[in-house]
Amino acid sequence: MSLDNNTSLYKEYLKEIEDRKTQGLHPKPIDGADLLNEIISQIKDITNADREDSLKFFIYNVVPGTTPAAAKKAEFLKEIILGESAVNEISTAFAFELLSHMKGGPSIKVLLDLALGNNESIAKDAAEVLKTQVYLYEADTDRLAAAYKDGSAIAKDILESYAKAEFFTKLPEVAEEIKVVTFIAGEGDISTDLLSPGNQAHSRSDRELHGKCFISPAAQQGIEALKAQHPDKSVMLIAEKGTMGVGSSRMSGVNNVALWSGKQASPYVPFINIAPIVAGTNGISPIFLTTVDVTGGIGIDLKNWVKKTDANGELVRDVNGDPILEQVYSVASGTVLTINTKTKKLYSGDHELIDISRSFTPQKMEFIKAGGSYAIVFGKKLQTFASKMLGIDIVPVFAPSKEVSIAGQGLTAVEKIFNKNAVGNTPGKVLHARSDVRVTVNIVGSQDTTGLMTSQELESMAATVISPIVDGAYQSGCHTASVWDNKSKANIPRLMKFMNDFGLITARDPKGVYPAMTDVIHKVLNDITVDEWAIIIGGDSHTRMSKGVAFGADSGTVALALATGEASMPIPESVKVTFKGHMENYMDFRDVVHATQSQMLQQFGGENVFQGRIIEVHIGTLTADQAFTFTDWTAEMKAKASICISEDDTLIESLEIAKGRIQIMIDKGMDNEKQVLKGLINIANKRIAEIKSGEKPALTPDANAKYYAEVVIDLDIINEPMIADPDVNNADVSKRYTHDTIRPLSFYGGTKKVDLGFIGSCMVHKGDMKILAQMLKNVEAQTGKVEFKAPLVVAPPTYNIVDELKAEGDWEVLRKYSGFEFDDNAPKAAARTEYENMLYLERPGCNLCMGNQEKASKGDTVMATSTRLFQGRVVEDAEGKKGESLLSSTPVVVLSTILGRTPTIEEYKKAVEGINLTQFAPSHKLLVNN
């Protein structure tokens, strides 16, 4: 690039800075090499008018890791250290300090160049910095190993330090007392959508800008006021009478909490904060807590409200039959408390409030000390490498992994999967729930609204290529599928190029060879998971496959899985779900899903035994597509994950379907140089052969496995459609917008007005699209015409479903009754703001479920097949009327839009006469291993 172009880049940057000032924002961190080249040239020119500002930008405003700017910064610092460039403001010592804050990638290369160079004094200084670094990859460790074998004393010194894990042991210890001041973020469950709204997903990679959408301006001001009043304390964000961080892991949510109440990770890296402190009456959602660990934060289960009991120990209930809560102690905003990390208790003054040992396990204490879990993961790998090179035993520095092994006790399905994939545990030892394990990851998924953050995380941990032990990884385009606006045009191609270069299969081809695929990420992951013994990590809470066991994760954990092929977690406890009875032919499987949650709560006195655990559902006879409706919903059940137990023949059928869909992706040209997709078909073929031969039947638990609880769902008592209701007018604010209020259709008396219907997203499968077509034909046959009294938005989950519907004639039926059909050659450039009373056939993808592009009109009552009923997600409140997102089966949604209201049970039964709904019958086989 010429100097003139470089100059224009700097001027453009200054213009951007002025534009950001009008929004109350600081300069955007620099990640581009060309801009930093200009800045460096201005620093070298001592007469340059922009030199002082350029110095500040260089020192304080460059994105670290593997960004192009980081490479330029590291090389310039190397020049300064070697005396090839002189900058009075940056001494040799300061240059080394700046390199030490750059985390990895180019900075490690430069430090190794200097440490293994000919200048002894510089080499020693570089070695001292290297001893503090943990983000080393194979290229870096290979250089160290080669130098050590060649007799380098410096390399030996560095390896000896790594073997002792001095990068960890020399860090300051965690403070014994942490003073906090409380801030109530809200009553009831707090979704990550409040901390990082989905409709602001486009700004997540711009951390300061995204921080502006955190909770509300009033909350931001409240937190700032507390910080000013209590400069010696940390602000603890609280979900009063609820769980913090439900719905998703959402790294951007934790980033926002840290931005407002955490501490800066490095003085030389802007807007990257760590160590947030969050709490909830009912603790922290498991997947969100993992994200808190990533930043070295603290998550606390307060238990400051308990269920009231009478003199006989029986629960006292209100008029609705819900348990009444009593306050044990107050955490009202502004309350000063003390966390003691030694006694592991929470205090008000000298008064002990509660034991919080679970927040300070040995492993969590390490995360806090190291500033995040990644440093521990990489640190352990580095220590192992160094010890192996030196030929010595590993020094026991890190807390030993907790290994729970119970003689004579069988294994649940998830325990079997974890034992198969575990690495680094005691050889031959069988592990049960609550054991801490490192496991290899088979499948990884990244989605498009968090993908930019995942790419940033990969850059920050200096990763450049996907781990070879990952079977397959996919970058989706579904969350930005409905509107191809300027924000998407700016972000998505950049994301797809990065991920494609990294080694993922990408929904959009950066080279434009194959057409854009906006299929819902979970559906694609469900197809490319071709072994029920697999472990899947995905950047969305609905990463819950019906083959294998899948965990929704934050963008950073996804990056870690991509870079290392591993994940670390305790083996969760399981809850076994089985079924009995007969499902009425006029009911849909979605009703069984809702009834599962409802019956579970009834059986356990309102206690959600699913929360934080694995749901082992003995689905038996449902193929992966249909079973996914259950596993997908387990995110709303607050489960850690779910796992399906299938009959052999059903699993084979699911694998054959998956093979066909993977082949379609290959035929489109989506496979990469390593032929990952072809490899997945080979894995599927191998698994099918094992099942057919009897060598390795479908995964089942042992008959003597132990569960936290066992739930039996009675299909006989599900006699009408079930609806998940946000209960927006509940007098108890804490009970609004939870997924626990499940109501029968008759509750609404056929009178509740419905303003819009939505069929789509990940909760529907091909069968739902066929049900929609059949219902439209049914209604026309019964009434002579199909007339919508409310808009019906339909977004099929995948293109292959659309193609199959076209081949089978159902798409033509849908097209006949529609007033709009998506056109990939001319995608919408702006979100729809008004809807007519007609059928909209939208592009495959998430659509309304995400709330980041399309939304219902404010104050609408929406009947949807979606998963989300959070406040403001699908529909926002209007003046004087709350928006509602009621969740139900496809036939209920269809009929509600035709009537413009909830149907009566009689109207519903008539409308579904003769229609093949998604049926389910419990397996007659004993799905256990005796």
Short mmCIF file of N, CA, C and O in Angstrom, two decimals, residues 48-157:
data_model
loop_
_atom_site.label_atom_id
_atom_site.label_comp_id
_atom_site.label_asym_id
_atom_site.label_seq_id
_atom_site.Cartn_x
_atom_site.Cartn_y
_atom_site.Cartn_z
N ASN A 48 6.81 14.76 13.18
CA ASN A 48 5.43 14.57 12.72
C ASN A 48 4.44 15.13 13.73
O ASN A 48 4.54 14.87 14.94
N ALA A 49 3.48 15.89 13.25
CA ALA A 49 2.49 16.53 14.13
C ALA A 49 1.61 15.51 14.85
O ALA A 49 1.07 15.79 15.92
N ASP A 50 1.48 14.33 14.26
CA ASP A 50 0.61 13.30 14.85
C ASP A 50 1.39 12.29 15.69
O ASP A 50 0.85 11.26 16.09
N ARG A 51 2.68 12.58 15.94
CA ARG A 51 3.52 11.59 16.60
C ARG A 51 3.02 11.24 18.01
O ARG A 51 2.98 10.07 18.40
N GLU A 52 2.65 12.24 18.80
CA GLU A 52 2.22 11.98 20.19
C GLU A 52 0.98 11.10 20.23
O GLU A 52 0.92 10.13 20.99
N ASP A 53 0.01 11.41 19.40
CA ASP A 53 -1.20 10.57 19.35
C ASP A 53 -0.87 9.17 18.82
O ASP A 53 -1.41 8.17 19.30
N SER A 54 0.02 9.12 17.84
CA SER A 54 0.40 7.82 17.27
C SER A 54 1.04 6.93 18.33
O SER A 54 0.79 5.72 18.37
N LEU A 55 1.87 7.50 19.18
CA LEU A 55 2.48 6.75 20.27
C LEU A 55 1.43 6.15 21.19
O LEU A 55 1.50 4.98 21.58
N LYS A 56 0.43 6.97 21.54
CA LYS A 56 -0.64 6.49 22.43
C LYS A 56 -1.42 5.36 21.77
O LYS A 56 -1.75 4.36 22.41
N PHE A 57 -1.71 5.53 20.47
CA PHE A 57 -2.43 4.48 19.76
C PHE A 57 -1.62 3.18 19.75
O PHE A 57 -2.14 2.09 19.97
N PHE A 58 -0.32 3.31 19.50
CA PHE A 58 0.56 2.14 19.42
C PHE A 58 0.65 1.41 20.76
O PHE A 58 0.56 0.19 20.83
N ILE A 59 0.79 2.18 21.83
CA ILE A 59 1.00 1.58 23.15
C ILE A 59 -0.31 1.03 23.73
O ILE A 59 -0.34 -0.09 24.25
N TYR A 60 -1.38 1.81 23.61
CA TYR A 60 -2.59 1.50 24.37
C TYR A 60 -3.78 1.00 23.54
O TYR A 60 -4.81 0.66 24.12
N ASN A 61 -3.66 0.95 22.22
CA ASN A 61 -4.88 0.73 21.46
C ASN A 61 -4.74 -0.28 20.32
O ASN A 61 -5.44 -0.20 19.33
N VAL A 62 -3.85 -1.26 20.49
CA VAL A 62 -3.68 -2.29 19.46
C VAL A 62 -4.22 -3.62 19.98
O VAL A 62 -3.89 -4.04 21.10
N VAL A 63 -5.03 -4.28 19.17
CA VAL A 63 -5.60 -5.58 19.55
C VAL A 63 -4.47 -6.61 19.57
O VAL A 63 -3.72 -6.73 18.60
N PRO A 64 -4.32 -7.36 20.67
CA PRO A 64 -3.21 -8.33 20.77
C PRO A 64 -3.52 -9.63 20.04
O PRO A 64 -4.52 -9.75 19.33
N GLY A 65 -2.65 -10.64 20.25
CA GLY A 65 -2.87 -11.96 19.68
C GLY A 65 -2.32 -12.09 18.28
O GLY A 65 -1.20 -11.66 18.00
N THR A 66 -3.12 -12.68 17.39
CA THR A 66 -2.64 -12.94 16.03
C THR A 66 -3.19 -11.96 15.00
O THR A 66 -3.16 -12.23 13.80
N THR A 67 -3.70 -10.82 15.44
CA THR A 67 -4.20 -9.84 14.48
C THR A 67 -3.04 -9.30 13.64
O THR A 67 -1.89 -9.28 14.09
N PRO A 68 -3.31 -8.84 12.42
CA PRO A 68 -2.24 -8.24 11.59
C PRO A 68 -1.55 -7.08 12.31
O PRO A 68 -0.34 -6.90 12.19
N ALA A 69 -2.33 -6.30 13.06
CA ALA A 69 -1.74 -5.17 13.80
C ALA A 69 -0.78 -5.66 14.88
O ALA A 69 0.28 -5.08 15.10
N ALA A 70 -1.15 -6.77 15.53
CA ALA A 70 -0.28 -7.32 16.58
C ALA A 70 1.06 -7.75 16.01
O ALA A 70 2.11 -7.59 16.64
N ALA A 71 1.04 -8.31 14.80
CA ALA A 71 2.29 -8.72 14.17
C ALA A 71 3.19 -7.52 13.91
O ALA A 71 4.41 -7.58 14.15
N LYS A 72 2.61 -6.43 13.44
CA LYS A 72 3.40 -5.21 13.18
C LYS A 72 3.93 -4.62 14.48
O LYS A 72 5.07 -4.15 14.55
N LYS A 73 3.09 -4.64 15.52
CA LYS A 73 3.51 -4.08 16.80
C LYS A 73 4.68 -4.90 17.36
O LYS A 73 5.68 -4.33 17.84
N ALA A 74 4.56 -6.21 17.30
CA ALA A 74 5.62 -7.07 17.84
C ALA A 74 6.93 -6.86 17.10
O ALA A 74 8.01 -6.78 17.71
N GLU A 75 6.88 -6.75 15.78
CA GLU A 75 8.09 -6.55 14.99
C GLU A 75 8.75 -5.21 15.30
O GLU A 75 9.99 -5.10 15.36
N PHE A 76 7.94 -4.18 15.50
CA PHE A 76 8.51 -2.86 15.81
C PHE A 76 9.15 -2.87 17.20
O PHE A 76 10.23 -2.28 17.42
N LEU A 77 8.51 -3.54 18.14
CA LEU A 77 9.10 -3.65 19.48
C LEU A 77 10.43 -4.42 19.41
O LEU A 77 11.38 -4.11 20.13
N LYS A 78 10.49 -5.39 18.53
CA LYS A 78 11.75 -6.14 18.34
C LYS A 78 12.84 -5.21 17.81
O LYS A 78 14.00 -5.26 18.27
N GLU A 79 12.47 -4.35 16.86
CA GLU A 79 13.43 -3.37 16.34
C GLU A 79 13.97 -2.48 17.45
O GLU A 79 15.17 -2.18 17.52
N ILE A 80 13.08 -2.05 18.33
CA ILE A 80 13.49 -1.17 19.44
C ILE A 80 14.44 -1.91 20.37
O ILE A 80 15.48 -1.38 20.78
N ILE A 81 14.11 -3.14 20.70
CA ILE A 81 14.94 -3.93 21.63
C ILE A 81 16.32 -4.18 21.04
O ILE A 81 17.34 -4.12 21.74
N LEU A 82 16.39 -4.42 19.73
CA LEU A 82 17.67 -4.69 19.07
C LEU A 82 18.43 -3.43 18.73
O LEU A 82 19.56 -3.50 18.21
N GLY A 83 17.82 -2.28 19.01
CA GLY A 83 18.49 -1.01 18.72
C GLY A 83 18.42 -0.59 17.27
O GLY A 83 19.11 0.35 16.85
N GLU A 84 17.56 -1.27 16.48
CA GLU A 84 17.43 -0.91 15.06
C GLU A 84 16.55 0.31 14.88
O GLU A 84 16.60 0.98 13.85
N SER A 85 15.70 0.58 15.85
CA SER A 85 14.89 1.80 15.89
C SER A 85 14.97 2.38 17.28
O SER A 85 15.05 1.63 18.28
N ALA A 86 14.98 3.70 17.36
CA ALA A 86 15.06 4.37 18.66
C ALA A 86 13.81 5.18 18.90
O ALA A 86 13.44 6.03 18.08
N VAL A 87 13.15 4.90 19.99
CA VAL A 87 11.96 5.66 20.41
C VAL A 87 12.17 6.02 21.88
O VAL A 87 12.16 5.14 22.75
N ASN A 88 12.41 7.30 22.13
CA ASN A 88 12.75 7.72 23.50
C ASN A 88 11.71 7.30 24.53
O ASN A 88 12.03 6.98 25.67
N GLU A 89 10.45 7.30 24.10
CA GLU A 89 9.36 7.00 25.04
C GLU A 89 9.21 5.50 25.32
O GLU A 89 8.48 5.10 26.22
N ILE A 90 9.87 4.66 24.52
CA ILE A 90 9.77 3.21 24.70
C ILE A 90 11.16 2.64 24.93
O ILE A 90 11.93 2.42 23.98
N SER A 91 11.49 2.42 26.18
CA SER A 91 12.78 1.82 26.53
C SER A 91 12.77 0.33 26.20
O SER A 91 11.71 -0.25 25.93
N THR A 92 13.93 -0.29 26.27
CA THR A 92 14.00 -1.74 26.06
C THR A 92 13.13 -2.48 27.06
O THR A 92 12.38 -3.39 26.71
N ALA A 93 13.21 -2.05 28.32
CA ALA A 93 12.41 -2.69 29.37
C ALA A 93 10.92 -2.53 29.09
O ALA A 93 10.14 -3.48 29.27
N PHE A 94 10.52 -1.35 28.65
CA PHE A 94 9.11 -1.09 28.37
C PHE A 94 8.67 -1.90 27.14
O PHE A 94 7.54 -2.41 27.09
N ALA A 95 9.56 -2.03 26.16
CA ALA A 95 9.22 -2.83 24.98
C ALA A 95 8.95 -4.28 25.37
O ALA A 95 8.00 -4.90 24.89
N PHE A 96 9.78 -4.81 26.28
CA PHE A 96 9.54 -6.18 26.76
C PHE A 96 8.22 -6.26 27.53
O PHE A 96 7.48 -7.25 27.41
N GLU A 97 7.92 -5.23 28.31
CA GLU A 97 6.65 -5.23 29.06
C GLU A 97 5.47 -5.25 28.09
O GLU A 97 4.50 -5.99 28.30
N LEU A 98 5.55 -4.45 27.02
CA LEU A 98 4.46 -4.43 26.05
C LEU A 98 4.32 -5.80 25.38
O LEU A 98 3.20 -6.29 25.17
N LEU A 99 5.43 -6.44 25.06
CA LEU A 99 5.37 -7.78 24.47
C LEU A 99 4.71 -8.78 25.43
O LEU A 99 3.97 -9.67 25.01
N SER A 100 4.96 -8.61 26.72
CA SER A 100 4.41 -9.54 27.70
C SER A 100 2.89 -9.46 27.79
O SER A 100 2.24 -10.39 28.27
N HIS A 101 2.30 -8.35 27.34
CA HIS A 101 0.85 -8.17 27.40
C HIS A 101 0.16 -8.54 26.08
O HIS A 101 -1.05 -8.37 25.96
N MET A 102 0.91 -9.08 25.13
CA MET A 102 0.34 -9.35 23.81
C MET A 102 -0.16 -10.78 23.65
O MET A 102 -0.64 -11.17 22.58
N LYS A 103 0.01 -11.60 24.67
CA LYS A 103 -0.63 -12.91 24.85
C LYS A 103 -0.11 -14.04 23.99
O LYS A 103 -0.10 -15.19 24.41
N GLY A 104 0.28 -13.81 22.76
CA GLY A 104 0.74 -14.95 21.97
C GLY A 104 0.83 -14.64 20.50
O GLY A 104 0.63 -13.50 20.07
N GLY A 105 1.14 -15.67 19.71
CA GLY A 105 1.25 -15.48 18.27
C GLY A 105 2.52 -14.73 17.90
O GLY A 105 3.62 -15.16 18.26
N PRO A 106 2.41 -13.59 17.23
CA PRO A 106 3.60 -12.84 16.80
C PRO A 106 4.51 -12.43 17.95
O PRO A 106 5.73 -12.40 17.80
N SER A 107 3.91 -12.14 19.10
CA SER A 107 4.74 -11.71 20.23
C SER A 107 5.61 -12.87 20.74
O SER A 107 6.77 -12.66 21.12
N ILE A 108 5.08 -14.09 20.72
CA ILE A 108 5.87 -15.25 21.14
C ILE A 108 6.99 -15.50 20.13
O ILE A 108 8.13 -15.80 20.51
N LYS A 109 6.68 -15.35 18.86
CA LYS A 109 7.71 -15.53 17.83
C LYS A 109 8.86 -14.56 18.06
O LYS A 109 10.04 -14.94 18.01
N VAL A 110 8.52 -13.29 18.31
CA VAL A 110 9.54 -12.28 18.54
C VAL A 110 10.34 -12.60 19.80
O VAL A 110 11.58 -12.50 19.82
N LEU A 111 9.66 -12.98 20.86
CA LEU A 111 10.37 -13.30 22.11
C LEU A 111 11.30 -14.50 21.93
O LEU A 111 12.40 -14.53 22.48
N LEU A 112 10.86 -15.48 21.15
CA LEU A 112 11.73 -16.63 20.87
C LEU A 112 12.92 -16.21 20.00
O LEU A 112 14.05 -16.67 20.21
N ASP A 113 12.67 -15.35 19.02
CA ASP A 113 13.78 -14.82 18.20
C ASP A 113 14.84 -14.20 19.09
O ASP A 113 16.05 -14.43 18.91
N LEU A 114 14.38 -13.39 20.06
CA LEU A 114 15.31 -12.67 20.93
C LEU A 114 15.97 -13.61 21.94
O LEU A 114 17.17 -13.52 22.21
N ALA A 115 15.17 -14.53 22.51
CA ALA A 115 15.71 -15.44 23.52
C ALA A 115 16.73 -16.41 22.93
O ALA A 115 17.69 -16.81 23.60
N LEU A 116 16.53 -16.78 21.68
CA LEU A 116 17.43 -17.74 21.03
C LEU A 116 18.44 -17.05 20.13
O LEU A 116 19.14 -17.69 19.35
N GLY A 117 18.53 -15.71 20.26
CA GLY A 117 19.47 -14.93 19.47
C GLY A 117 20.86 -14.89 20.07
O GLY A 117 21.16 -15.57 21.07
N ASN A 118 21.73 -14.05 19.49
CA ASN A 118 23.14 -14.02 19.88
C ASN A 118 23.45 -13.04 20.99
O ASN A 118 24.53 -13.12 21.59
N ASN A 119 22.54 -12.08 21.27
CA ASN A 119 22.80 -11.10 22.32
C ASN A 119 22.39 -11.70 23.67
O ASN A 119 21.21 -11.87 23.96
N GLU A 120 23.39 -12.02 24.50
CA GLU A 120 23.14 -12.74 25.74
C GLU A 120 22.24 -11.96 26.70
O GLU A 120 21.33 -12.53 27.32
N SER A 121 22.50 -10.65 26.82
CA SER A 121 21.71 -9.83 27.74
C SER A 121 20.24 -9.78 27.30
O SER A 121 19.33 -9.95 28.11
N ILE A 122 20.03 -9.52 26.01
CA ILE A 122 18.66 -9.48 25.47
C ILE A 122 18.01 -10.84 25.60
O ILE A 122 16.82 -10.95 25.95
N ALA A 123 18.76 -11.90 25.35
CA ALA A 123 18.22 -13.26 25.42
C ALA A 123 17.69 -13.56 26.82
O ALA A 123 16.61 -14.15 26.97
N LYS A 124 18.43 -13.15 27.84
CA LYS A 124 17.99 -13.40 29.22
C LYS A 124 16.72 -12.63 29.54
O LYS A 124 15.81 -13.17 30.19
N ASP A 125 16.66 -11.38 29.09
CA ASP A 125 15.45 -10.57 29.33
C ASP A 125 14.24 -11.18 28.61
O ASP A 125 13.14 -11.24 29.16
N ALA A 126 14.47 -11.62 27.37
CA ALA A 126 13.38 -12.23 26.61
C ALA A 126 12.92 -13.52 27.28
O ALA A 126 11.72 -13.82 27.33
N ALA A 127 13.88 -14.29 27.80
CA ALA A 127 13.54 -15.54 28.48
C ALA A 127 12.67 -15.29 29.70
O ALA A 127 11.72 -16.04 29.96
N GLU A 128 12.98 -14.24 30.44
CA GLU A 128 12.19 -13.92 31.64
C GLU A 128 10.75 -13.59 31.27
O GLU A 128 9.81 -13.95 31.98
N VAL A 129 10.56 -12.90 30.14
CA VAL A 129 9.19 -12.62 29.69
C VAL A 129 8.51 -13.90 29.22
O VAL A 129 7.35 -14.17 29.55
N LEU A 130 9.24 -14.72 28.47
CA LEU A 130 8.66 -15.97 27.97
C LEU A 130 8.18 -16.86 29.11
O LEU A 130 7.18 -17.57 28.98
N LYS A 131 8.88 -16.82 30.23
CA LYS A 131 8.50 -17.66 31.38
C LYS A 131 7.12 -17.30 31.93
O LYS A 131 6.51 -18.09 32.66
N THR A 132 6.60 -16.12 31.58
CA THR A 132 5.29 -15.68 32.07
C THR A 132 4.18 -16.01 31.07
O THR A 132 3.00 -15.80 31.36
N GLN A 133 4.54 -16.50 29.89
CA GLN A 133 3.58 -16.70 28.81
C GLN A 133 3.08 -18.14 28.77
O GLN A 133 3.84 -19.07 29.06
N VAL A 134 1.82 -18.34 28.38
CA VAL A 134 1.27 -19.70 28.29
C VAL A 134 0.70 -20.02 26.91
O VAL A 134 0.52 -21.19 26.58
N TYR A 135 0.44 -19.00 26.08
CA TYR A 135 -0.22 -19.26 24.80
C TYR A 135 0.81 -19.62 23.73
O TYR A 135 1.06 -18.88 22.79
N LEU A 136 1.40 -20.80 23.91
CA LEU A 136 2.36 -21.32 22.95
C LEU A 136 1.72 -22.47 22.17
O LEU A 136 1.01 -23.30 22.75
N TYR A 137 2.01 -22.51 20.87
CA TYR A 137 1.48 -23.58 20.02
C TYR A 137 2.65 -24.43 19.51
O TYR A 137 3.81 -24.21 19.84
N GLU A 138 2.30 -25.39 18.67
CA GLU A 138 3.29 -26.36 18.24
C GLU A 138 4.51 -25.71 17.59
O GLU A 138 5.65 -26.12 17.83
N ALA A 139 4.28 -24.69 16.76
CA ALA A 139 5.40 -24.01 16.10
C ALA A 139 6.35 -23.41 17.13
O ALA A 139 7.58 -23.42 16.95
N ASP A 140 5.81 -22.91 18.23
CA ASP A 140 6.63 -22.29 19.27
C ASP A 140 7.37 -23.35 20.08
O ASP A 140 8.57 -23.24 20.32
N THR A 141 6.63 -24.39 20.50
CA THR A 141 7.26 -25.43 21.33
C THR A 141 8.28 -26.23 20.51
O THR A 141 9.28 -26.71 21.06
N ASP A 142 8.03 -26.37 19.20
CA ASP A 142 9.01 -27.05 18.35
C ASP A 142 10.34 -26.29 18.34
O ASP A 142 11.42 -26.90 18.36
N ARG A 143 10.26 -24.97 18.30
CA ARG A 143 11.49 -24.16 18.31
C ARG A 143 12.24 -24.33 19.62
O ARG A 143 13.47 -24.47 19.64
N LEU A 144 11.49 -24.31 20.71
CA LEU A 144 12.14 -24.51 22.02
C LEU A 144 12.78 -25.90 22.12
O LEU A 144 13.90 -26.05 22.61
N ALA A 145 12.05 -26.90 21.65
CA ALA A 145 12.55 -28.27 21.72
C ALA A 145 13.83 -28.42 20.89
O ALA A 145 14.81 -29.04 21.33
N ALA A 146 13.83 -27.84 19.69
CA ALA A 146 15.01 -27.93 18.82
C ALA A 146 16.21 -27.24 19.45
O ALA A 146 17.33 -27.76 19.42
N ALA A 147 15.97 -26.05 20.04
CA ALA A 147 17.07 -25.32 20.67
C ALA A 147 17.61 -26.08 21.88
O ALA A 147 18.83 -26.13 22.11
N TYR A 148 16.72 -26.68 22.64
CA TYR A 148 17.15 -27.46 23.81
C TYR A 148 18.00 -28.65 23.38
O TYR A 148 19.06 -28.94 23.97
N LYS A 149 17.56 -29.34 22.33
CA LYS A 149 18.32 -30.49 21.83
C LYS A 149 19.69 -30.07 21.29
O LYS A 149 20.64 -30.86 21.29
N ASP A 150 19.78 -28.80 20.81
CA ASP A 150 21.05 -28.29 20.31
C ASP A 150 21.95 -27.76 21.43
O ASP A 150 23.01 -27.19 21.17
N GLY A 151 21.48 -27.89 22.67
CA GLY A 151 22.30 -27.51 23.80
C GLY A 151 22.13 -26.08 24.29
O GLY A 151 22.96 -25.57 25.06
N SER A 152 21.03 -25.42 23.91
CA SER A 152 20.82 -24.03 24.34
C SER A 152 20.51 -23.97 25.83
O SER A 152 19.54 -24.55 26.31
N ALA A 153 21.35 -23.23 26.56
CA ALA A 153 21.14 -23.06 28.00
C ALA A 153 19.88 -22.23 28.27
O ALA A 153 19.16 -22.48 29.25
N ILE A 154 19.61 -21.26 27.40
CA ILE A 154 18.41 -20.42 27.56
C ILE A 154 17.16 -21.27 27.38
O ILE A 154 16.20 -21.17 28.17
N ALA A 155 17.15 -22.11 26.36
CA ALA A 155 15.98 -22.97 26.13
C ALA A 155 15.77 -23.90 27.32
O ALA A 155 14.62 -24.12 27.76
N LYS A 156 16.85 -24.44 27.86
CA LYS A 156 16.75 -25.31 29.03
C LYS A 156 16.18 -24.56 30.22
O LYS A 156 15.30 -25.06 30.95
N ASP A 157 16.64 -23.32 30.41
CA ASP A 157 16.15 -22.48 31.52
C ASP A 157 14.64 -22.22 31.39
O ASP A 157 13.89 -22.31 32.37
#
